[in-house]
GROMACS .gro file of C-alpha atoms in nm:
model
  358
    1UNK     CA    1   1.500   1.358  -5.798
    2UNK     CA    2   1.863   1.234  -5.913
    3UNK     CA    3   2.007   1.592  -6.031
    4UNK     CA    4   1.795   1.772  -5.906
    5UNK     CA    5   1.800   2.104  -5.649
    6UNK     CA    6   1.539   1.958  -5.313
    7UNK     CA    7   1.250   2.149  -5.306
    8UNK     CA    8   1.212   2.237  -4.887
    9UNK     CA    9   1.544   2.433  -4.940
   10UNK     CA   10   1.566   2.806  -4.985
   11UNK     CA   11   1.889   2.773  -5.085
   12UNK     CA   12   2.084   2.525  -5.401
   13UNK     CA   13   2.136   2.192  -5.244
   14UNK     CA   14   2.128   1.857  -5.478
   15UNK     CA   15   1.853   1.629  -5.327
   16UNK     CA   16   1.999   1.290  -5.256
   17UNK     CA   17   1.898   1.024  -5.060
   18UNK     CA   18   2.168   1.172  -4.812
   19UNK     CA   19   2.048   1.505  -4.715
   20UNK     CA   20   1.661   1.385  -4.743
   21UNK     CA   21   1.691   1.108  -4.530
   22UNK     CA   22   1.965   1.358  -4.240
   23UNK     CA   23   1.789   1.724  -4.347
   24UNK     CA   24   1.387   1.648  -4.354
   25UNK     CA   25   1.310   1.252  -4.330
   26UNK     CA   26   1.448   1.217  -4.012
   27UNK     CA   27   1.207   1.472  -3.830
   28UNK     CA   28   0.887   1.336  -4.024
   29UNK     CA   29   0.569   1.341  -3.794
   30UNK     CA   30   0.286   1.076  -3.896
   31UNK     CA   31  -0.070   1.074  -3.883
   32UNK     CA   32  -0.309   0.897  -4.054
   33UNK     CA   33  -0.562   1.072  -4.210
   34UNK     CA   34  -0.936   0.941  -4.329
   35UNK     CA   35  -0.665   0.555  -4.266
   36UNK     CA   36  -0.423   0.700  -4.509
   37UNK     CA   37  -0.040   0.693  -4.318
   38UNK     CA   38   0.080   0.978  -4.411
   39UNK     CA   39   0.395   1.192  -4.387
   40UNK     CA   40   0.474   1.591  -4.319
   41UNK     CA   41   0.815   1.700  -4.365
   42UNK     CA   42   1.011   2.088  -4.219
   43UNK     CA   43   1.069   2.226  -4.448
   44UNK     CA   44   1.326   2.548  -4.577
   45UNK     CA   45   1.215   2.731  -4.820
   46UNK     CA   46   1.141   3.116  -4.808
   47UNK     CA   47   0.836   3.091  -4.740
   48UNK     CA   48   0.921   3.015  -4.351
   49UNK     CA   49   1.101   3.372  -4.386
   50UNK     CA   50   1.448   3.406  -4.201
   51UNK     CA   51   1.569   3.051  -4.328
   52UNK     CA   52   1.418   2.882  -3.963
   53UNK     CA   53   1.250   2.512  -4.028
   54UNK     CA   54   0.897   2.546  -4.057
   55UNK     CA   55   0.584   2.334  -4.241
   56UNK     CA   56   0.324   2.438  -4.427
   57UNK     CA   57  -0.017   2.282  -4.358
   58UNK     CA   58  -0.145   1.970  -4.607
   59UNK     CA   59  -0.553   2.082  -4.513
   60UNK     CA   60  -0.482   2.465  -4.534
   61UNK     CA   61  -0.249   2.701  -4.637
   62UNK     CA   62  -0.089   2.805  -4.299
   63UNK     CA   63   0.255   2.814  -4.213
   64UNK     CA   64   0.359   2.738  -3.902
   65UNK     CA   65   0.664   2.780  -3.677
   66UNK     CA   66   0.679   2.504  -3.438
   67UNK     CA   67   0.693   2.151  -3.439
   68UNK     CA   68   0.448   2.134  -3.147
   69UNK     CA   69   0.224   2.406  -3.256
   70UNK     CA   70   0.209   2.135  -3.571
   71UNK     CA   71   0.103   1.857  -3.476
   72UNK     CA   72  -0.160   2.002  -3.274
   73UNK     CA   73  -0.303   2.210  -3.557
   74UNK     CA   74  -0.325   1.930  -3.793
   75UNK     CA   75  -0.518   1.810  -3.519
   76UNK     CA   76  -0.790   2.039  -3.533
   77UNK     CA   77  -0.769   1.875  -3.854
   78UNK     CA   78  -0.869   1.490  -3.766
   79UNK     CA   79  -0.633   1.393  -3.809
   80UNK     CA   80  -0.446   1.087  -3.592
   81UNK     CA   81  -0.122   1.127  -3.491
   82UNK     CA   82   0.096   0.779  -3.493
   83UNK     CA   83   0.421   0.652  -3.500
   84UNK     CA   84   0.592   0.644  -3.810
   85UNK     CA   85   0.612   0.211  -3.716
   86UNK     CA   86   0.227   0.182  -3.770
   87UNK     CA   87   0.197   0.399  -4.066
   88UNK     CA   88   0.168   0.137  -4.451
   89UNK     CA   89   0.409   0.370  -4.661
   90UNK     CA   90   0.661   0.081  -4.755
   91UNK     CA   91   0.944   0.359  -4.903
   92UNK     CA   92   0.866   0.525  -4.583
   93UNK     CA   93   0.972   0.281  -4.372
   94UNK     CA   94   1.247   0.159  -4.634
   95UNK     CA   95   1.465   0.507  -4.611
   96UNK     CA   96   1.340   0.564  -4.262
   97UNK     CA   97   1.536   0.177  -4.126
   98UNK     CA   98   1.831   0.271  -4.452
   99UNK     CA   99   1.853   0.550  -4.246
  100UNK     CA  100   1.895   0.374  -3.931
  101UNK     CA  101   2.164   0.202  -4.012
  102UNK     CA  102   2.399   0.497  -4.151
  103UNK     CA  103   2.367   0.681  -3.830
  104UNK     CA  104   2.407   0.338  -3.647
  105UNK     CA  105   2.742   0.380  -3.931
  106UNK     CA  106   2.848   0.639  -3.860
  107UNK     CA  107   2.821   0.682  -3.464
  108UNK     CA  108   3.088   0.637  -3.189
  109UNK     CA  109   3.002   0.271  -3.010
  110UNK     CA  110   2.842   0.408  -2.681
  111UNK     CA  111   2.574   0.659  -2.795
  112UNK     CA  112   2.185   0.578  -2.728
  113UNK     CA  113   1.904   0.645  -2.908
  114UNK     CA  114   1.560   0.746  -2.866
  115UNK     CA  115   1.306   0.468  -2.951
  116UNK     CA  116   1.037   0.760  -3.060
  117UNK     CA  117   1.259   1.001  -3.287
  118UNK     CA  118   1.602   0.828  -3.379
  119UNK     CA  119   1.803   1.088  -3.204
  120UNK     CA  120   2.101   0.971  -3.038
  121UNK     CA  121   2.301   1.071  -2.727
  122UNK     CA  122   2.577   1.073  -2.587
  123UNK     CA  123   2.457   0.949  -2.202
  124UNK     CA  124   2.221   0.763  -2.038
  125UNK     CA  125   2.082   1.087  -1.878
  126UNK     CA  126   2.033   1.223  -2.152
  127UNK     CA  127   1.828   1.017  -2.336
  128UNK     CA  128   1.610   1.007  -2.021
  129UNK     CA  129   1.587   1.336  -1.966
  130UNK     CA  130   1.451   1.421  -2.362
  131UNK     CA  131   1.251   1.100  -2.327
  132UNK     CA  132   1.074   1.291  -1.987
  133UNK     CA  133   1.041   1.643  -2.113
  134UNK     CA  134   0.968   1.552  -2.553
  135UNK     CA  135   0.766   1.253  -2.490
  136UNK     CA  136   0.691   1.203  -2.166
  137UNK     CA  137   0.293   1.347  -2.218
  138UNK     CA  138   0.256   1.046  -2.466
  139UNK     CA  139   0.324   0.817  -2.191
  140UNK     CA  140   0.047   0.914  -1.918
  141UNK     CA  141  -0.312   0.671  -2.012
  142UNK     CA  142  -0.632   0.934  -2.152
  143UNK     CA  143  -0.955   0.760  -2.100
  144UNK     CA  144  -1.301   0.818  -2.230
  145UNK     CA  145  -1.513   0.805  -1.998
  146UNK     CA  146  -1.806   0.988  -2.150
  147UNK     CA  147  -1.805   0.957  -2.560
  148UNK     CA  148  -2.134   1.184  -2.548
  149UNK     CA  149  -2.022   1.410  -2.441
  150UNK     CA  150  -1.626   1.402  -2.469
  151UNK     CA  151  -1.544   1.406  -2.128
  152UNK     CA  152  -1.166   1.251  -2.025
  153UNK     CA  153  -0.975   1.148  -1.800
  154UNK     CA  154  -0.583   1.144  -1.726
  155UNK     CA  155  -0.305   1.151  -1.429
  156UNK     CA  156  -0.274   1.494  -1.272
  157UNK     CA  157   0.085   1.493  -1.243
  158UNK     CA  158   0.348   1.292  -1.493
  159UNK     CA  159   0.463   1.171  -1.108
  160UNK     CA  160   0.361   1.036  -0.778
  161UNK     CA  161   0.002   0.909  -0.661
  162UNK     CA  162  -0.146   0.938  -1.056
  163UNK     CA  163  -0.453   1.146  -0.919
  164UNK     CA  164  -0.689   1.153  -1.237
  165UNK     CA  165  -0.922   1.475  -1.317
  166UNK     CA  166  -1.186   1.536  -1.618
  167UNK     CA  167  -1.101   1.752  -1.891
  168UNK     CA  168  -1.388   1.792  -2.179
  169UNK     CA  169  -1.242   1.803  -2.561
  170UNK     CA  170  -1.484   1.830  -2.889
  171UNK     CA  171  -1.417   1.984  -3.279
  172UNK     CA  172  -1.689   1.926  -3.269
  173UNK     CA  173  -1.875   2.086  -2.955
  174UNK     CA  174  -1.591   2.378  -3.016
  175UNK     CA  175  -1.537   2.271  -2.585
  176UNK     CA  176  -1.123   2.300  -2.463
  177UNK     CA  177  -1.203   2.265  -2.047
  178UNK     CA  178  -0.992   2.096  -1.816
  179UNK     CA  179  -1.122   2.114  -1.411
  180UNK     CA  180  -0.779   2.288  -1.269
  181UNK     CA  181  -0.836   2.584  -1.181
  182UNK     CA  182  -0.376   2.696  -1.309
  183UNK     CA  183  -0.491   2.548  -1.654
  184UNK     CA  184  -0.725   2.771  -1.702
  185UNK     CA  185  -0.578   3.005  -1.612
  186UNK     CA  186  -0.276   2.944  -1.806
  187UNK     CA  187  -0.481   2.896  -2.189
  188UNK     CA  188  -0.654   3.224  -2.034
  189UNK     CA  189  -0.254   3.457  -2.045
  190UNK     CA  190  -0.168   3.293  -2.348
  191UNK     CA  191  -0.537   3.354  -2.532
  192UNK     CA  192  -0.483   3.763  -2.411
  193UNK     CA  193  -0.077   3.716  -2.546
  194UNK     CA  194  -0.232   3.594  -2.926
  195UNK     CA  195  -0.204   3.211  -2.875
  196UNK     CA  196  -0.611   3.116  -2.876
  197UNK     CA  197  -0.575   2.758  -2.999
  198UNK     CA  198  -0.273   2.638  -2.719
  199UNK     CA  199  -0.395   2.356  -2.484
  200UNK     CA  200  -0.277   2.277  -2.146
  201UNK     CA  201  -0.052   1.965  -2.070
  202UNK     CA  202  -0.393   1.816  -1.999
  203UNK     CA  203  -0.561   1.896  -2.314
  204UNK     CA  204  -0.240   1.767  -2.552
  205UNK     CA  205  -0.264   1.454  -2.430
  206UNK     CA  206  -0.617   1.394  -2.606
  207UNK     CA  207  -0.390   1.352  -2.893
  208UNK     CA  208  -0.330   0.982  -2.798
  209UNK     CA  209  -0.685   0.877  -2.652
  210UNK     CA  210  -0.757   0.537  -2.648
  211UNK     CA  211  -1.095   0.461  -2.778
  212UNK     CA  212  -1.428   0.502  -2.600
  213UNK     CA  213  -1.540   0.130  -2.404
  214UNK     CA  214  -1.800   0.078  -2.204
  215UNK     CA  215  -1.750  -0.055  -1.831
  216UNK     CA  216  -1.947  -0.340  -1.714
  217UNK     CA  217  -2.326  -0.242  -1.604
  218UNK     CA  218  -2.367  -0.246  -1.298
  219UNK     CA  219  -2.654  -0.467  -1.209
  220UNK     CA  220  -2.970  -0.512  -0.953
  221UNK     CA  221  -2.902  -0.849  -0.871
  222UNK     CA  222  -2.509  -0.710  -0.741
  223UNK     CA  223  -2.738  -0.434  -0.512
  224UNK     CA  224  -2.984  -0.678  -0.350
  225UNK     CA  225  -2.669  -0.869  -0.328
  226UNK     CA  226  -2.567  -0.557  -0.122
  227UNK     CA  227  -2.824  -0.541   0.061
  228UNK     CA  228  -2.884  -0.896   0.195
  229UNK     CA  229  -2.516  -0.863   0.332
  230UNK     CA  230  -2.596  -0.540   0.512
  231UNK     CA  231  -2.365  -0.328   0.329
  232UNK     CA  232  -2.606  -0.091   0.220
  233UNK     CA  233  -2.913   0.069   0.406
  234UNK     CA  234  -3.257   0.057   0.251
  235UNK     CA  235  -3.252   0.384   0.179
  236UNK     CA  236  -2.896   0.385   0.038
  237UNK     CA  237  -3.006   0.145  -0.213
  238UNK     CA  238  -3.285   0.354  -0.322
  239UNK     CA  239  -3.072   0.597  -0.392
  240UNK     CA  240  -2.781   0.420  -0.631
  241UNK     CA  241  -3.073   0.282  -0.828
  242UNK     CA  242  -3.239   0.649  -0.942
  243UNK     CA  243  -2.907   0.745  -0.971
  244UNK     CA  244  -2.773   0.479  -1.221
  245UNK     CA  245  -3.121   0.522  -1.357
  246UNK     CA  246  -3.076   0.922  -1.436
  247UNK     CA  247  -2.712   0.793  -1.627
  248UNK     CA  248  -2.921   0.579  -1.837
  249UNK     CA  249  -3.129   0.833  -1.943
  250UNK     CA  250  -2.865   1.060  -1.955
  251UNK     CA  251  -2.670   0.836  -2.204
  252UNK     CA  252  -2.353   0.828  -2.002
  253UNK     CA  253  -2.217   0.523  -1.756
  254UNK     CA  254  -2.343   0.565  -1.386
  255UNK     CA  255  -1.992   0.435  -1.288
  256UNK     CA  256  -1.660   0.416  -1.486
  257UNK     CA  257  -1.341   0.212  -1.294
  258UNK     CA  258  -0.997   0.331  -1.343
  259UNK     CA  259  -0.739   0.056  -1.284
  260UNK     CA  260  -0.385   0.265  -1.321
  261UNK     CA  261  -0.216  -0.094  -1.339
  262UNK     CA  262  -0.327  -0.155  -1.636
  263UNK     CA  263  -0.135   0.098  -1.792
  264UNK     CA  264   0.212   0.018  -1.506
  265UNK     CA  265   0.076   0.248  -1.328
  266UNK     CA  266   0.094   0.191  -0.962
  267UNK     CA  267  -0.222  -0.048  -0.820
  268UNK     CA  268  -0.263   0.046  -0.425
  269UNK     CA  269  -0.540   0.259  -0.546
  270UNK     CA  270  -0.892   0.261  -0.741
  271UNK     CA  271  -1.027   0.522  -0.865
  272UNK     CA  272  -1.347   0.613  -1.077
  273UNK     CA  273  -1.522   0.883  -1.246
  274UNK     CA  274  -1.904   0.839  -1.114
  275UNK     CA  275  -2.187   0.995  -1.293
  276UNK     CA  276  -2.368   1.282  -1.026
  277UNK     CA  277  -2.615   1.499  -1.214
  278UNK     CA  278  -2.483   1.839  -1.064
  279UNK     CA  279  -2.256   2.113  -1.151
  280UNK     CA  280  -2.006   2.249  -0.900
  281UNK     CA  281  -1.652   2.310  -0.858
  282UNK     CA  282  -1.636   1.982  -0.750
  283UNK     CA  283  -1.749   1.813  -1.016
  284UNK     CA  284  -1.767   2.084  -1.318
  285UNK     CA  285  -1.875   1.814  -1.597
  286UNK     CA  286  -2.148   1.640  -1.423
  287UNK     CA  287  -1.891   1.431  -1.263
  288UNK     CA  288  -1.663   1.342  -0.987
  289UNK     CA  289  -1.420   1.096  -0.860
  290UNK     CA  290  -1.361   0.880  -0.631
  291UNK     CA  291  -1.072   0.658  -0.472
  292UNK     CA  292  -1.031   0.354  -0.302
  293UNK     CA  293  -0.678   0.253  -0.131
  294UNK     CA  294  -0.712  -0.127  -0.191
  295UNK     CA  295  -0.416  -0.167   0.099
  296UNK     CA  296  -0.623  -0.016   0.447
  297UNK     CA  297  -0.996  -0.018   0.236
  298UNK     CA  298  -1.053   0.335   0.277
  299UNK     CA  299  -1.274   0.525   0.046
  300UNK     CA  300  -1.271   0.898  -0.076
  301UNK     CA  301  -1.461   1.186  -0.278
  302UNK     CA  302  -1.442   1.491  -0.362
  303UNK     CA  303  -1.787   1.615  -0.251
  304UNK     CA  304  -1.704   1.543   0.158
  305UNK     CA  305  -1.586   1.904   0.249
  306UNK     CA  306  -1.972   1.974   0.099
  307UNK     CA  307  -2.080   1.781   0.430
  308UNK     CA  308  -2.419   1.637   0.156
  309UNK     CA  309  -2.442   1.262   0.195
  310UNK     CA  310  -2.124   1.064  -0.021
  311UNK     CA  311  -2.417   0.796  -0.286
  312UNK     CA  312  -2.088   0.841  -0.503
  313UNK     CA  313  -1.901   0.608  -0.273
  314UNK     CA  314  -2.173   0.356  -0.255
  315UNK     CA  315  -2.228   0.327  -0.635
  316UNK     CA  316  -1.813   0.279  -0.694
  317UNK     CA  317  -1.921   0.026  -0.441
  318UNK     CA  318  -2.162  -0.151  -0.602
  319UNK     CA  319  -1.925  -0.152  -0.921
  320UNK     CA  320  -1.655  -0.304  -0.712
  321UNK     CA  321  -1.861  -0.537  -0.477
  322UNK     CA  322  -2.013  -0.706  -0.847
  323UNK     CA  323  -1.649  -0.755  -1.088
  324UNK     CA  324  -1.363  -0.715  -0.790
  325UNK     CA  325  -1.516  -0.844  -0.451
  326UNK     CA  326  -1.140  -0.950  -0.388
  327UNK     CA  327  -1.051  -0.636  -0.399
  328UNK     CA  328  -1.332  -0.550  -0.062
  329UNK     CA  329  -1.163  -0.591   0.234
  330UNK     CA  330  -1.257  -0.300   0.438
  331UNK     CA  331  -1.539  -0.177   0.208
  332UNK     CA  332  -1.743   0.041   0.442
  333UNK     CA  333  -1.618   0.328   0.616
  334UNK     CA  334  -1.671   0.278   1.055
  335UNK     CA  335  -1.901   0.510   1.153
  336UNK     CA  336  -2.107   0.553   1.540
  337UNK     CA  337  -2.408   0.498   1.371
  338UNK     CA  338  -2.338   0.161   1.153
  339UNK     CA  339  -2.200  -0.079   1.371
  340UNK     CA  340  -2.457  -0.298   1.460
  341UNK     CA  341  -2.428  -0.293   1.051
  342UNK     CA  342  -2.112  -0.444   1.078
  343UNK     CA  343  -2.180  -0.642   1.372
  344UNK     CA  344  -2.371  -0.842   1.163
  345UNK     CA  345  -2.173  -0.853   0.817
  346UNK     CA  346  -1.886  -1.022   1.086
  347UNK     CA  347  -2.154  -1.205   1.156
  348UNK     CA  348  -2.253  -1.396   0.857
  349UNK     CA  349  -1.891  -1.369   0.710
  350UNK     CA  350  -1.766  -1.602   1.092
  351UNK     CA  351  -2.134  -1.783   1.015
  352UNK     CA  352  -2.027  -2.182   0.884
  353UNK     CA  353  -2.377  -2.134   0.708
  354UNK     CA  354  -2.305  -1.744   0.595
  355UNK     CA  355  -2.228  -1.642   0.252
  356UNK     CA  356  -1.788  -1.514   0.223
  357UNK     CA  357  -1.804  -1.123   0.077
  358UNK     CA  358  -1.506  -1.273  -0.100
   0.00000   0.00000   0.00000
């Protein structure tokens, strides 16, 4: 395009490499379409109106004004959002490297660059604030726990205990649901104001969700071992077997473990997404959340306020006993009616011939 006007600007501007890098390429959005690396750049042509930057959808004729809306829109076309470092576009990568070199040459020595988008900031605090506000959503893990029903788990909040919540998102099934009422109200208000495609912050994270990885299945032999060690009553053992069989018939995982420690978050609590075979306020998508505190040995489940026998904690304990028995420092909840069971477990552990739980 040497000596030609830029096709992406309203006013005549020579389409030099410097102009393209500074005005357009530095703000490019990268994605993969059918495993082919591509990118889109902001445009300033007359189609956008008022001379502001806008985005042309490469799949349809729609024009979008906001970058966030454009990302959501092209994701609905089935593309996968990526970082520019993962896109195999050699000419583009060369331009990006040249752009970075030019910026470094023109920038005073004390400025810091964002690793995600390359924007420079004069202070570290401004850089951290930018990373938290603009890229904080991408840093939160998003795991698929049920590929059949398109159910995911992600931390509810950006700070404090990363308590997971369930969401459902599937364009094939035409489902966009978050189990938090505040998110329902947020999306409902936006739909009434003429923006029905807007998603809550948890649903947006599915753009960076990890592929479904099935956990180790529950083994009957480990359940028999728990029963032999008096960690389960006969009725609890039967209930666990029955619930696991129902989940297998549905083609889903009965227990899906969530270890945030693998994502550089706190390792104290281990969470589980557990199949319930129910649809209620505490298990809207047929799954509930169970948590296990590895320091105190306490278990919690969302169904406790319903005053029903909690089989979900026993199912989670079954999986943990099978895969990570050393984490079970105090696997049982202490109840008066089960003191005899606890005494048997203690005697079994103290016996020279007894098997150690860990």
